[in-house]
mmCIF file of C-alpha atoms in Angstrom:
data_model
loop_
_atom_site.group_PDB
_atom_site.id
_atom_site.type_symbol
_atom_site.label_atom_id
_atom_site.label_comp_id
_atom_site.label_asym_id
_atom_site.label_seq_id
_atom_site.Cartn_x
_atom_site.Cartn_y
_atom_site.Cartn_z
ATOM 1 C CA MET J 1 -10.361 -17.226 16.441
ATOM 2 C CA ARG J 2 -12.026 -20.166 18.134
ATOM 3 C CA ASN J 3 -14.171 -19.102 21.052
ATOM 4 C CA SER J 4 -12.826 -15.690 20.890
ATOM 5 C CA LYS J 5 -15.760 -14.075 22.652
ATOM 6 C CA THR J 6 -15.627 -16.374 25.602
ATOM 7 C CA SER J 7 -11.865 -16.746 25.930
ATOM 8 C CA ARG J 8 -10.942 -13.067 25.518
ATOM 9 C CA PRO J 9 -8.360 -12.564 28.360
ATOM 10 C CA ALA J 10 -8.735 -9.980 31.082
ATOM 11 C CA LEU J 11 -6.689 -6.783 31.052
ATOM 12 C CA SER J 12 -3.071 -7.664 31.708
ATOM 13 C CA ARG J 13 0.122 -5.984 32.354
ATOM 14 C CA ASP J 14 0.997 -6.213 28.734
ATOM 15 C CA HIS J 15 -2.147 -4.649 27.665
ATOM 16 C CA LEU J 16 -1.487 -1.737 30.098
ATOM 17 C CA ALA J 17 2.051 -1.469 28.808
ATOM 18 C CA LEU J 18 0.796 -1.157 25.172
ATOM 19 C CA ALA J 19 -1.796 1.462 26.199
ATOM 20 C CA ALA J 20 0.886 3.382 28.285
ATOM 21 C CA TYR J 21 3.283 3.231 25.309
ATOM 22 C CA ALA J 22 0.716 4.505 22.802
ATOM 23 C CA ALA J 23 -0.309 7.382 25.223
ATOM 24 C CA ALA J 24 3.333 8.266 25.890
ATOM 25 C CA VAL J 25 4.038 8.494 22.190
ATOM 26 C CA VAL J 26 1.067 10.703 21.397
ATOM 27 C CA THR J 27 1.980 12.948 24.337
ATOM 28 C CA ALA J 28 5.545 13.193 23.217
ATOM 29 C CA THR J 29 4.462 14.502 19.787
ATOM 30 C CA MET J 30 2.339 17.141 21.447
ATOM 31 C CA ILE J 31 5.040 18.598 23.534
ATOM 32 C CA HIS J 32 7.313 21.105 21.737
ATOM 33 C CA ARG J 33 9.814 22.182 24.506
ATOM 34 C CA PRO J 34 13.118 20.378 24.347
ATOM 35 C CA ALA J 35 13.712 20.659 28.099
ATOM 36 C CA ILE J 36 10.449 18.820 28.906
ATOM 37 C CA LEU J 37 11.258 16.153 26.333
ATOM 38 C CA ALA J 38 14.761 15.792 27.707
ATOM 39 C CA ALA J 39 13.359 15.293 31.279
ATOM 40 C CA ALA J 40 10.949 12.757 29.843
ATOM 41 C CA LEU J 41 13.878 10.985 28.100
ATOM 42 C CA ALA J 42 15.771 10.890 31.505
ATOM 43 C CA ALA J 43 12.651 9.503 33.142
ATOM 44 C CA VAL J 44 12.354 6.740 30.418
ATOM 45 C CA LEU J 45 16.064 5.802 30.997
ATOM 46 C CA ALA J 46 15.570 5.758 34.702
ATOM 47 C CA ALA J 47 12.579 3.378 34.280
ATOM 48 C CA ALA J 48 14.607 1.133 32.057
ATOM 49 C CA GLY J 49 16.818 0.245 35.084
ATOM 50 C CA ASN J 50 19.783 -1.875 34.346
ATOM 51 C CA LYS J 51 18.813 -2.139 30.690
ATOM 52 C CA ARG J 52 19.193 1.692 30.117
ATOM 53 C CA ARG J 53 22.550 1.448 28.390
ATOM 54 C CA GLU J 54 21.345 -1.263 25.916
ATOM 55 C CA ILE J 55 18.100 0.646 25.233
ATOM 56 C CA LEU J 56 19.896 3.959 24.633
ATOM 57 C CA ARG J 57 22.367 2.282 22.381
ATOM 58 C CA ARG J 58 19.744 0.534 20.285
ATOM 59 C CA ALA J 59 17.517 3.593 20.166
ATOM 60 C CA ALA J 60 20.457 5.908 19.125
ATOM 61 C CA PHE J 61 21.580 3.293 16.601
ATOM 62 C CA SER J 62 18.087 3.055 15.024
ATOM 63 C CA VAL J 63 17.728 6.878 14.549
ATOM 64 C CA VAL J 64 21.221 8.114 13.992
ATOM 65 C CA PHE J 65 21.148 7.859 10.136
ATOM 66 C CA PHE J 66 17.912 9.665 9.467
ATOM 67 C CA ASN J 67 18.481 12.271 12.212
ATOM 68 C CA SER J 68 22.067 12.998 11.109
ATOM 69 C CA VAL J 69 20.925 13.553 7.605
ATOM 70 C CA VAL J 70 18.020 15.763 8.569
ATOM 71 C CA SER J 71 20.035 17.743 11.163
ATOM 72 C CA ALA J 72 23.100 18.249 8.830
ATOM 73 C CA ALA J 73 20.728 19.419 5.941
ATOM 74 C CA TYR J 74 18.866 21.697 8.340
ATOM 75 C CA LEU J 75 22.193 23.040 9.700
ATOM 76 C CA ALA J 76 23.419 23.886 6.252
ATOM 77 C CA ALA J 77 20.168 25.286 4.892
ATOM 78 C CA SER J 78 19.325 27.417 7.948
ATOM 79 C CA MET J 79 22.896 28.811 8.288
ATOM 80 C CA LEU J 80 22.692 29.955 4.642
ATOM 81 C CA GLY J 81 19.206 31.247 5.098
ATOM 82 C CA GLY J 82 20.017 33.049 8.362
ATOM 83 C CA ASN J 83 17.131 31.354 10.202
ATOM 84 C CA PHE J 84 19.041 28.759 12.241
ATOM 85 C CA SER J 85 17.470 27.591 15.505
ATOM 86 C CA TRP J 86 19.211 25.535 18.169
ATOM 87 C CA GLU J 87 15.909 25.049 19.848
ATOM 88 C CA TYR J 88 14.523 23.231 16.706
ATOM 89 C CA LEU J 89 17.621 21.041 16.297
ATOM 90 C CA ALA J 90 17.411 20.019 19.987
ATOM 91 C CA LEU J 91 13.625 19.573 19.768
ATOM 92 C CA VAL J 92 13.613 17.180 16.831
ATOM 93 C CA ASN J 93 16.681 15.169 18.050
ATOM 94 C CA VAL J 94 15.436 14.787 21.603
ATOM 95 C CA ARG J 95 11.944 13.907 20.544
ATOM 96 C CA VAL J 96 13.047 11.284 18.003
ATOM 97 C CA LEU J 97 15.440 9.705 20.436
ATOM 98 C CA LEU J 98 12.741 9.734 23.169
ATOM 99 C CA LEU J 99 10.263 8.026 20.869
ATOM 100 C CA ALA J 100 12.827 5.335 20.005
ATOM 101 C CA CYS J 101 13.672 4.826 23.618
ATOM 102 C CA LEU J 102 9.993 4.426 24.503
ATOM 103 C CA ALA J 103 9.671 1.814 21.710
ATOM 104 C CA PHE J 104 12.717 -0.209 22.953
ATOM 105 C CA LEU J 105 11.586 0.135 26.573
ATOM 106 C CA PHE J 106 8.160 -1.157 25.567
ATOM 107 C CA MET J 107 9.839 -4.079 23.746
ATOM 108 C CA ALA J 108 11.987 -4.888 26.792
ATOM 109 C CA ARG J 109 9.208 -4.680 29.293
ATOM 110 C CA ALA J 110 6.144 -6.159 27.510
ATOM 111 C CA ASN J 111 5.257 -9.242 25.419
ATOM 112 C CA ILE J 112 3.770 -7.767 22.268
ATOM 113 C CA PHE J 113 1.947 -10.969 21.434
ATOM 114 C CA LYS J 114 0.230 -10.949 24.797
ATOM 115 C CA ALA J 115 -0.345 -7.190 24.586
ATOM 116 C CA LEU J 116 -2.321 -7.867 21.243
ATOM 117 C CA SER J 117 -4.371 -10.574 22.689
ATOM 118 C CA PHE J 118 -7.378 -8.217 23.008
ATOM 119 C CA ALA J 119 -7.866 -9.163 19.253
ATOM 120 C CA PRO J 120 -7.024 -12.859 19.325
ATOM 121 C CA ALA J 121 -6.868 -13.330 15.492
ATOM 122 C CA LEU J 122 -4.507 -10.297 15.189
ATOM 123 C CA ALA J 123 -2.221 -11.748 17.929
ATOM 124 C CA TYR J 124 -2.141 -15.059 16.237
ATOM 125 C CA LEU J 125 -1.538 -13.493 12.817
ATOM 126 C CA PHE J 126 1.247 -11.321 14.396
ATOM 127 C CA ALA J 127 2.897 -14.334 16.069
ATOM 128 C CA LEU J 128 2.678 -16.436 12.877
ATOM 129 C CA ALA J 129 3.900 -13.691 10.670
ATOM 130 C CA TYR J 130 6.828 -13.102 12.984
ATOM 131 C CA SER J 131 7.915 -16.712 13.088
ATOM 132 C CA GLN J 132 7.613 -17.124 9.417
ATOM 133 C CA SER J 133 9.553 -13.974 8.755
ATOM 134 C CA MET J 134 12.389 -15.238 10.812
ATOM 135 C CA ALA J 135 12.356 -18.430 8.824
ATOM 136 C CA LEU J 136 12.319 -16.774 5.509
ATOM 137 C CA LEU J 137 15.099 -14.368 6.621
ATOM 138 C CA GLY J 138 17.187 -17.423 7.524
ATOM 139 C CA LEU J 139 16.535 -18.761 3.944
ATOM 140 C CA LEU J 140 17.708 -15.359 2.420
ATOM 141 C CA GLU J 141 20.790 -15.476 4.548
ATOM 142 C CA ASP J 142 21.497 -19.152 3.439
ATOM 143 C CA PHE J 143 21.127 -17.934 -0.147
ATOM 144 C CA ALA J 144 23.567 -14.960 0.368
ATOM 145 C CA ALA J 145 26.003 -17.220 2.039
ATOM 146 C CA ALA J 146 25.721 -19.793 -0.726
ATOM 147 C CA ALA J 147 26.129 -17.232 -3.446
ATOM 148 C CA LYS J 148 29.275 -15.794 -1.671
ATOM 149 C CA SER J 149 30.923 -19.175 -1.275
ATOM 150 C CA ARG J 150 30.462 -19.967 -4.925
ATOM 151 C CA SER J 151 31.789 -16.719 -6.167
ATOM 152 C CA ILE J 152 35.421 -15.779 -6.779
ATOM 153 C CA GLY J 153 35.819 -12.038 -6.686
ATOM 154 C CA ARG J 154 33.027 -9.661 -7.347
ATOM 155 C CA ALA J 155 29.976 -10.997 -9.246
ATOM 156 C CA SER J 156 28.763 -9.201 -12.262
ATOM 157 C CA LEU J 157 25.743 -6.971 -12.121
ATOM 158 C CA GLY J 158 23.828 -9.425 -14.298
ATOM 159 C CA ARG J 159 24.641 -12.371 -12.083
ATOM 160 C CA ARG J 160 23.851 -10.355 -8.902
ATOM 161 C CA TYR J 161 20.454 -9.659 -10.360
ATOM 162 C CA ARG J 162 19.841 -13.330 -11.216
ATOM 163 C CA LEU J 163 20.975 -14.395 -7.678
ATOM 164 C CA ALA J 164 18.545 -11.848 -6.128
ATOM 165 C CA ALA J 165 15.643 -13.052 -8.326
ATOM 166 C CA ALA J 166 16.397 -16.685 -7.426
ATOM 167 C CA ALA J 167 16.358 -15.809 -3.736
ATOM 168 C CA GLY J 168 13.006 -13.954 -4.102
ATOM 169 C CA ALA J 169 11.442 -16.762 -5.951
ATOM 170 C CA ALA J 170 12.696 -19.375 -3.441
ATOM 171 C CA VAL J 171 11.329 -17.219 -0.613
ATOM 172 C CA LEU J 172 7.870 -17.066 -2.153
ATOM 173 C CA ASP J 173 7.955 -20.861 -2.916
ATOM 174 C CA LYS J 174 8.950 -21.613 0.733
ATOM 175 C CA ALA J 175 6.224 -19.202 2.047
ATOM 176 C CA MET J 176 3.438 -20.887 0.064
ATOM 177 C CA HIS J 177 4.755 -24.275 1.190
ATOM 178 C CA ASN J 178 4.726 -23.122 4.796
ATOM 179 C CA SER J 179 1.236 -21.756 4.400
ATOM 180 C CA GLU J 180 -0.047 -25.194 3.407
ATOM 181 C CA GLU J 181 1.704 -26.826 6.334
ATOM 182 C CA LEU J 182 0.429 -24.359 8.753
ATOM 183 C CA SER J 183 -3.164 -24.721 7.549
ATOM 184 C CA LEU J 184 -2.997 -28.443 7.808
ATOM 185 C CA ALA J 185 -1.411 -28.156 11.240
ATOM 186 C CA MET J 186 -4.130 -25.750 12.467
ATOM 187 C CA ARG J 187 -6.904 -27.776 10.986
ATOM 188 C CA SER J 188 -5.564 -30.984 12.477
ATOM 189 C CA ARG J 189 -5.608 -29.262 15.906
ATOM 190 C CA GLY J 190 -9.266 -28.112 15.458
ATOM 191 C CA PHE J 191 -8.330 -24.466 15.093
ATOM 192 C CA PHE J 192 -11.015 -23.705 12.578
ATOM 193 C CA GLU J 193 -13.795 -25.564 14.295
ATOM 194 C CA GLY J 194 -16.638 -23.121 15.112
ATOM 195 C CA ASN J 195 -14.485 -20.258 13.849
ATOM 196 C CA ASP J 196 -16.147 -17.105 12.596
ATOM 197 C CA SER J 197 -12.752 -15.631 11.493
ATOM 198 C CA ASP J 198 -12.273 -12.049 12.498
ATOM 199 C CA VAL J 199 -9.386 -11.228 10.457
ATOM 200 C CA MET R 1 11.996 4.149 2.550
ATOM 201 C CA HIS R 2 9.567 4.454 5.339
ATOM 202 C CA ILE R 3 9.572 7.486 7.795
ATOM 203 C CA PRO R 4 10.581 7.013 11.472
ATOM 204 C CA ASP R 5 8.684 8.284 14.480
ATOM 205 C CA GLY R 6 9.002 11.967 15.396
ATOM 206 C CA PHE R 7 8.833 13.733 11.920
ATOM 207 C CA ILE R 8 5.083 13.491 11.319
ATOM 208 C CA ALA R 9 2.817 15.859 13.295
ATOM 209 C CA PRO R 10 -0.322 14.681 15.011
ATOM 210 C CA GLN R 11 -2.319 16.901 12.605
ATOM 211 C CA MET R 12 -1.289 14.370 9.929
ATOM 212 C CA TYR R 13 -0.945 10.958 11.803
ATOM 213 C CA VAL R 14 -4.286 11.158 13.636
ATOM 214 C CA PRO R 15 -6.398 11.614 10.425
ATOM 215 C CA ALA R 16 -4.035 9.155 8.692
ATOM 216 C CA TYR R 17 -4.922 6.571 11.343
ATOM 217 C CA GLY R 18 -8.466 7.177 10.644
ATOM 218 C CA LEU R 19 -8.114 6.599 6.935
ATOM 219 C CA ALA R 20 -5.824 3.627 7.350
ATOM 220 C CA GLY R 21 -8.304 2.063 9.892
ATOM 221 C CA ALA R 22 -11.097 2.366 7.352
ATOM 222 C CA MET R 23 -8.912 0.927 4.614
ATOM 223 C CA TRP R 24 -7.872 -2.005 6.932
ATOM 224 C CA ALA R 25 -11.565 -2.775 7.719
ATOM 225 C CA LEU R 26 -12.439 -2.615 4.024
ATOM 226 C CA ALA R 27 -9.427 -4.894 3.195
ATOM 227 C CA ALA R 28 -10.404 -7.389 5.984
ATOM 228 C CA ARG R 29 -14.019 -7.451 4.547
ATOM 229 C CA ARG R 30 -12.687 -8.146 0.989
ATOM 230 C CA LEU R 31 -10.289 -10.762 2.215
ATOM 231 C CA ARG R 32 -12.995 -12.604 4.068
ATOM 232 C CA GLU R 33 -15.093 -12.696 0.819
ATOM 233 C CA SER R 34 -12.179 -14.164 -1.174
ATOM 234 C CA PHE R 35 -10.238 -16.225 1.388
ATOM 235 C CA ASP R 36 -11.399 -19.411 3.108
ATOM 236 C CA GLU R 37 -10.568 -20.663 6.592
ATOM 237 C CA ASP R 38 -6.887 -20.678 5.631
ATOM 238 C CA SER R 39 -6.831 -16.851 5.625
ATOM 239 C CA ILE R 40 -4.756 -16.536 8.893
ATOM 240 C CA PRO R 41 -1.826 -18.817 7.787
ATOM 241 C CA LYS R 42 -1.969 -17.451 4.285
ATOM 242 C CA LEU R 43 -1.826 -13.815 5.353
ATOM 243 C CA ALA R 44 0.859 -14.693 7.871
ATOM 244 C CA VAL R 45 3.137 -16.153 5.289
ATOM 245 C CA LEU R 46 2.391 -13.540 2.790
ATOM 246 C CA SER R 47 3.421 -10.938 5.375
ATOM 247 C CA ALA R 48 6.633 -12.909 5.998
ATOM 248 C CA PHE R 49 7.273 -13.001 2.239
ATOM 249 C CA CYS R 50 6.787 -9.137 2.041
ATOM 250 C CA PHE R 51 9.143 -8.828 5.075
ATOM 251 C CA ALA R 52 11.774 -10.978 3.355
ATOM 252 C CA ALA R 53 11.227 -9.296 0.113
ATOM 253 C CA MET R 54 12.019 -5.956 1.719
ATOM 254 C CA MET R 55 15.285 -7.509 2.841
ATOM 255 C CA LEU R 56 16.288 -8.349 -0.842
ATOM 256 C CA MET R 57 19.044 -6.159 -2.150
ATOM 257 C CA ILE R 58 18.702 -4.460 -5.515
ATOM 258 C CA PRO R 59 22.147 -4.705 -7.171
ATOM 259 C CA LEU R 60 23.467 -1.337 -8.224
ATOM 260 C CA PRO R 61 26.379 -0.626 -10.617
ATOM 261 C CA GLY R 62 29.741 -0.545 -8.850
ATOM 262 C CA GLY R 63 29.092 -3.319 -6.361
ATOM 263 C CA SER R 64 26.729 -1.240 -4.118
ATOM 264 C CA SER R 65 23.011 -2.202 -3.500
ATOM 265 C CA ALA R 66 19.813 -0.777 -2.088
ATOM 266 C CA HIS R 67 16.923 -2.319 -0.242
ATOM 267 C CA ALA R 68 14.029 -3.548 -2.510
ATOM 268 C CA SER R 69 10.484 -2.603 -1.633
ATOM 269 C CA GLY R 70 9.366 -6.076 -2.651
ATOM 270 C CA LEU R 71 5.867 -4.755 -3.217
ATOM 271 C CA ALA R 72 5.174 -5.469 -6.841
ATOM 272 C CA VAL R 73 5.354 -9.275 -7.008
ATOM 273 C CA PRO R 74 2.846 -9.882 -4.108
ATOM 274 C CA ALA R 75 0.529 -7.117 -5.421
ATOM 275 C CA ILE R 76 0.508 -8.771 -8.861
ATOM 276 C CA VAL R 77 0.231 -12.379 -7.694
ATOM 277 C CA PHE R 78 -2.133 -11.924 -4.715
ATOM 278 C CA GLY R 79 -3.931 -8.655 -5.465
ATOM 279 C CA PRO R 80 -3.545 -5.173 -3.842
ATOM 280 C CA TRP R 81 -5.825 -5.796 -0.814
ATOM 281 C CA THR R 82 -3.873 -8.788 0.250
ATOM 282 C CA ALA R 83 -0.620 -6.992 -0.256
ATOM 283 C CA PHE R 84 -1.953 -3.934 1.637
ATOM 284 C CA VAL R 85 -2.798 -6.058 4.698
ATOM 285 C CA ALA R 86 0.394 -8.006 4.527
ATOM 286 C CA VAL R 87 2.617 -4.811 4.147
ATOM 287 C CA SER R 88 0.718 -3.059 7.041
ATOM 288 C CA LEU R 89 1.437 -6.126 9.183
ATOM 289 C CA VAL R 90 5.085 -6.016 8.248
ATOM 290 C CA LEU R 91 5.367 -2.324 9.071
ATOM 291 C CA ALA R 92 3.652 -2.928 12.474
ATOM 292 C CA MET R 93 6.098 -5.764 13.162
ATOM 293 C CA GLN R 94 9.045 -3.543 12.210
ATOM 294 C CA ALA R 95 7.822 -0.789 14.537
ATOM 295 C CA LEU R 96 6.861 -3.050 17.535
ATOM 296 C CA LEU R 97 9.382 -5.838 17.362
ATOM 297 C CA PHE R 98 12.438 -4.202 15.704
ATOM 298 C CA GLY R 99 12.093 -0.466 16.398
ATOM 299 C CA ASN R 100 12.157 0.508 12.696
ATOM 300 C CA GLY R 101 9.707 3.034 11.400
ATOM 301 C CA GLY R 102 7.217 3.794 14.225
ATOM 302 C CA ILE R 103 3.679 3.789 15.423
ATOM 303 C CA THR R 104 2.915 7.448 14.588
ATOM 304 C CA THR R 105 4.071 6.949 11.128
ATOM 305 C CA LEU R 106 2.571 3.519 10.596
ATOM 306 C CA PRO R 107 -0.619 4.694 8.975
ATOM 307 C CA VAL R 108 1.191 7.052 6.560
ATOM 308 C CA ASN R 109 3.722 4.335 5.693
ATOM 309 C CA ALA R 110 0.944 1.672 5.281
ATOM 310 C CA LEU R 111 -1.242 3.959 3.062
ATOM 311 C CA ALA R 112 1.780 4.946 0.993
ATOM 312 C CA LEU R 113 3.654 1.619 0.681
ATOM 313 C CA GLY R 114 0.855 -0.893 1.196
ATOM 314 C CA LEU R 115 -2.169 0.716 -0.290
ATOM 315 C CA ALA R 116 -0.924 3.062 -3.011
ATOM 316 C CA GLY R 117 2.179 1.205 -3.915
ATOM 317 C CA ALA R 118 0.506 -2.164 -4.232
ATOM 318 C CA THR R 119 -2.521 -0.770 -5.956
ATOM 319 C CA VAL R 120 -0.470 1.111 -8.555
ATOM 320 C CA ALA R 121 1.766 -1.885 -9.226
ATOM 321 C CA TRP R 122 -1.167 -4.217 -9.649
ATOM 322 C CA ALA R 123 -3.142 -1.689 -11.840
ATOM 323 C CA SER R 124 -0.194 -0.912 -14.084
ATOM 324 C CA TYR R 125 0.609 -4.551 -14.603
ATOM 325 C CA ARG R 126 -3.030 -5.247 -15.544
ATOM 326 C CA ALA R 127 -3.252 -2.243 -17.885
ATOM 327 C CA LEU R 128 0.015 -3.076 -19.710
ATOM 328 C CA ARG R 129 0.329 -6.798 -19.639
ATOM 329 C CA ASN R 130 -1.530 -7.299 -22.973
ATOM 330 C CA VAL R 131 0.773 -4.754 -24.610
ATOM 331 C CA ASN R 132 4.063 -6.120 -23.417
ATOM 332 C CA GLU R 133 4.282 -8.248 -20.277
ATOM 333 C CA ASN R 134 7.902 -7.344 -19.480
ATOM 334 C CA ALA R 135 7.151 -3.652 -19.782
ATOM 335 C CA ALA R 136 4.056 -4.202 -17.575
ATOM 336 C CA LEU R 137 6.196 -5.916 -14.903
ATOM 337 C CA PHE R 138 8.910 -3.214 -15.090
ATOM 338 C CA ALA R 139 6.334 -0.526 -14.791
ATOM 339 C CA ALA R 140 4.852 -2.247 -11.755
ATOM 340 C CA GLY R 141 8.181 -2.546 -10.070
ATOM 341 C CA TRP R 142 9.164 1.060 -10.879
ATOM 342 C CA LEU R 143 5.836 2.516 -9.784
ATOM 343 C CA SER R 144 5.721 0.368 -6.594
ATOM 344 C CA VAL R 145 8.847 2.277 -5.509
ATOM 345 C CA ASN R 146 8.061 5.783 -6.923
ATOM 346 C CA CYS R 147 4.424 6.181 -6.017
ATOM 347 C CA PRO R 148 5.018 5.542 -2.295
ATOM 348 C CA ALA R 149 8.064 7.723 -2.510
ATOM 349 C CA LEU R 150 5.981 10.603 -3.941
ATOM 350 C CA ILE R 151 3.336 10.306 -1.252
ATOM 351 C CA LEU R 152 6.042 10.209 1.524
ATOM 352 C CA ALA R 153 7.839 13.232 0.009
ATOM 353 C CA ILE R 154 4.539 15.106 0.025
ATOM 354 C CA ALA R 155 3.693 13.959 3.653
ATOM 355 C CA LEU R 156 7.151 15.147 4.870
ATOM 356 C CA GLY R 157 7.131 18.304 2.759
ATOM 357 C CA LEU R 158 3.810 19.409 4.218
ATOM 358 C CA GLN R 159 5.029 19.256 7.826
ATOM 359 C CA PRO R 160 6.417 22.803 7.973
ATOM 360 C CA ALA R 161 3.112 24.113 6.665
ATOM 361 C CA ILE R 162 0.922 22.152 9.179
ATOM 362 C CA ALA R 163 3.167 22.173 12.283
ATOM 363 C CA SER R 164 5.239 25.294 12.954
ATOM 364 C CA THR R 165 5.492 27.978 15.674
ATOM 365 C CA ALA R 166 4.012 31.462 15.239
ATOM 366 C CA ASP R 167 7.296 32.791 14.033
ATOM 367 C CA GLY R 168 7.642 29.953 11.481
ATOM 368 C CA LYS R 169 9.993 27.615 13.143
ATOM 369 C CA PRO R 170 9.275 23.972 12.172
ATOM 370 C CA LEU R 171 8.162 21.607 14.917
ATOM 371 C CA PHE R 172 8.625 18.287 13.030
ATOM 372 C CA PHE R 173 10.223 17.790 9.636
ATOM 373 C CA PRO R 174 11.934 21.069 8.593
ATOM 374 C CA PHE R 175 11.861 21.087 4.854
ATOM 375 C CA GLY R 176 8.941 21.956 2.510
ATOM 376 C CA LEU R 177 8.010 20.269 -0.805
ATOM 377 C CA SER R 178 10.619 22.250 -2.854
ATOM 378 C CA VAL R 179 13.287 20.175 -0.914
ATOM 379 C CA THR R 180 11.596 16.863 -0.260
ATOM 380 C CA LEU R 181 10.296 16.187 -3.795
ATOM 381 C CA PRO R 182 13.659 16.231 -5.610
ATOM 382 C CA ALA R 183 15.628 14.890 -2.550
ATOM 383 C CA ILE R 184 13.374 11.786 -2.345
ATOM 384 C CA MET R 185 12.183 11.427 -5.950
ATOM 385 C CA ILE R 186 15.541 11.516 -7.825
ATOM 386 C CA PRO R 187 17.233 8.669 -6.035
ATOM 387 C CA HIS R 188 14.030 6.636 -6.047
ATOM 388 C CA ALA R 189 13.617 7.163 -9.816
ATOM 389 C CA LEU R 190 16.964 5.495 -10.193
ATOM 390 C CA VAL R 191 16.449 2.722 -7.583
ATOM 391 C CA GLY R 192 12.970 2.095 -9.317
ATOM 392 C CA ILE R 193 14.903 0.914 -12.449
ATOM 393 C CA GLY R 194 16.531 -1.868 -10.369
ATOM 394 C CA GLU R 195 13.233 -2.686 -8.718
ATOM 395 C CA GLY R 196 11.628 -2.926 -12.178
ATOM 396 C CA VAL R 197 14.382 -5.333 -13.457
ATOM 397 C CA LEU R 198 14.235 -7.415 -10.163
ATOM 398 C CA THR R 199 10.333 -7.596 -10.547
ATOM 399 C CA ILE R 200 10.733 -9.067 -14.114
ATOM 400 C CA LEU R 201 13.255 -11.649 -12.942
ATOM 401 C CA ILE R 202 11.406 -12.770 -9.822
ATOM 402 C CA TYR R 203 8.075 -12.919 -11.627
ATOM 403 C CA ARG R 204 9.649 -14.954 -14.425
ATOM 404 C CA ALA R 205 11.152 -17.347 -11.820
ATOM 405 C CA ILE R 206 7.938 -17.895 -9.820
ATOM 406 C CA GLU R 207 5.997 -18.250 -13.135
ATOM 407 C CA LYS R 208 8.096 -21.426 -13.769
ATOM 408 C CA ARG R 209 6.919 -22.667 -10.376
ATOM 409 C CA GLY R 210 3.321 -22.202 -11.294
ATOM 410 C CA TRP R 211 2.540 -18.911 -9.531
ATOM 411 C CA THR R 212 0.977 -16.307 -11.785
ATOM 412 C CA ALA R 213 -1.060 -13.029 -11.510
ATOM 413 C CA SER R 214 -4.392 -13.095 -9.670
#
């Protein structure tokens, strides 16, 4: 990144949020008492303020499938094996929900692109990858919508494979085209001048 | 396929961060040797491609579908180190921007999907392409799903052995290898067939546009 040594930003609120988030996650995986983790979950939700419902909803939604499968399988296996533990079930579910809430609280409170600015090339890469991902996701959605509008009834398995392959190839094509455009844009703005790339 | 936060013990994710960190540094050094000043935009769009490829659906019989891993094509076309860095970036993005996966499981997921999956796909394609290119592409697709699945099954299955209470109660993932191996590998062996077919079709489509193996 150009002038990365001289323009490195001072420690900001976003850097501190990233450090606090990482420390909280590591701490949560070292505590094995459900009551303490439940208290930490309550504290996280309190810290979320008026976003607590949204954060809890998104966190619960993101973990519900994996946790339900693991919990149901554990319940069945341990009941049959005679070694069932409510404490384990509470521990794993509260911990996973706490970690998900921490992630969504971090996303709500901090700007991840600014939080990564201690490594400018990484922050730039992250921002570019995110914006390009959203663009390519839009292309995939367009493909899906186009395929749906051109199909009457359920498409055959072979046709669905051909559509998926065409979408994959179009995405790669678009990605490489965007790469060339981005390089030209960055070069025209002098991004690479005096750059000892640290990627 | 990747594991969410809370099921991997620090006894595993801390050393995994050490190993993944060393591999990321090695990958960055190798990319610097082969890439030019366009490395940042190129890596960014390849990451975006991997992200989008993971959103592709593998059609399954009966009208259902499963998410593709999308690893084999970038590994074959751009090489395993580039695919490793791109997939790692996607996993970090999913953890930090979308709340999928997690930061404690990031190194395990990155090593399994990004490093092992991409390397095995690339190596199997190169080993078999002179015998039969379609078979090589199918093997790359199938292995790019099943090699990471095997590593993740082992990582999860080891949790009761490395993180339990004194009386044997699990602290993280509750099931050992006797459960995780069949539970994860049998469905992935079937999904891998679809991934293999999709890899052939995507590679043939991009070949017509002038993109071929590195």
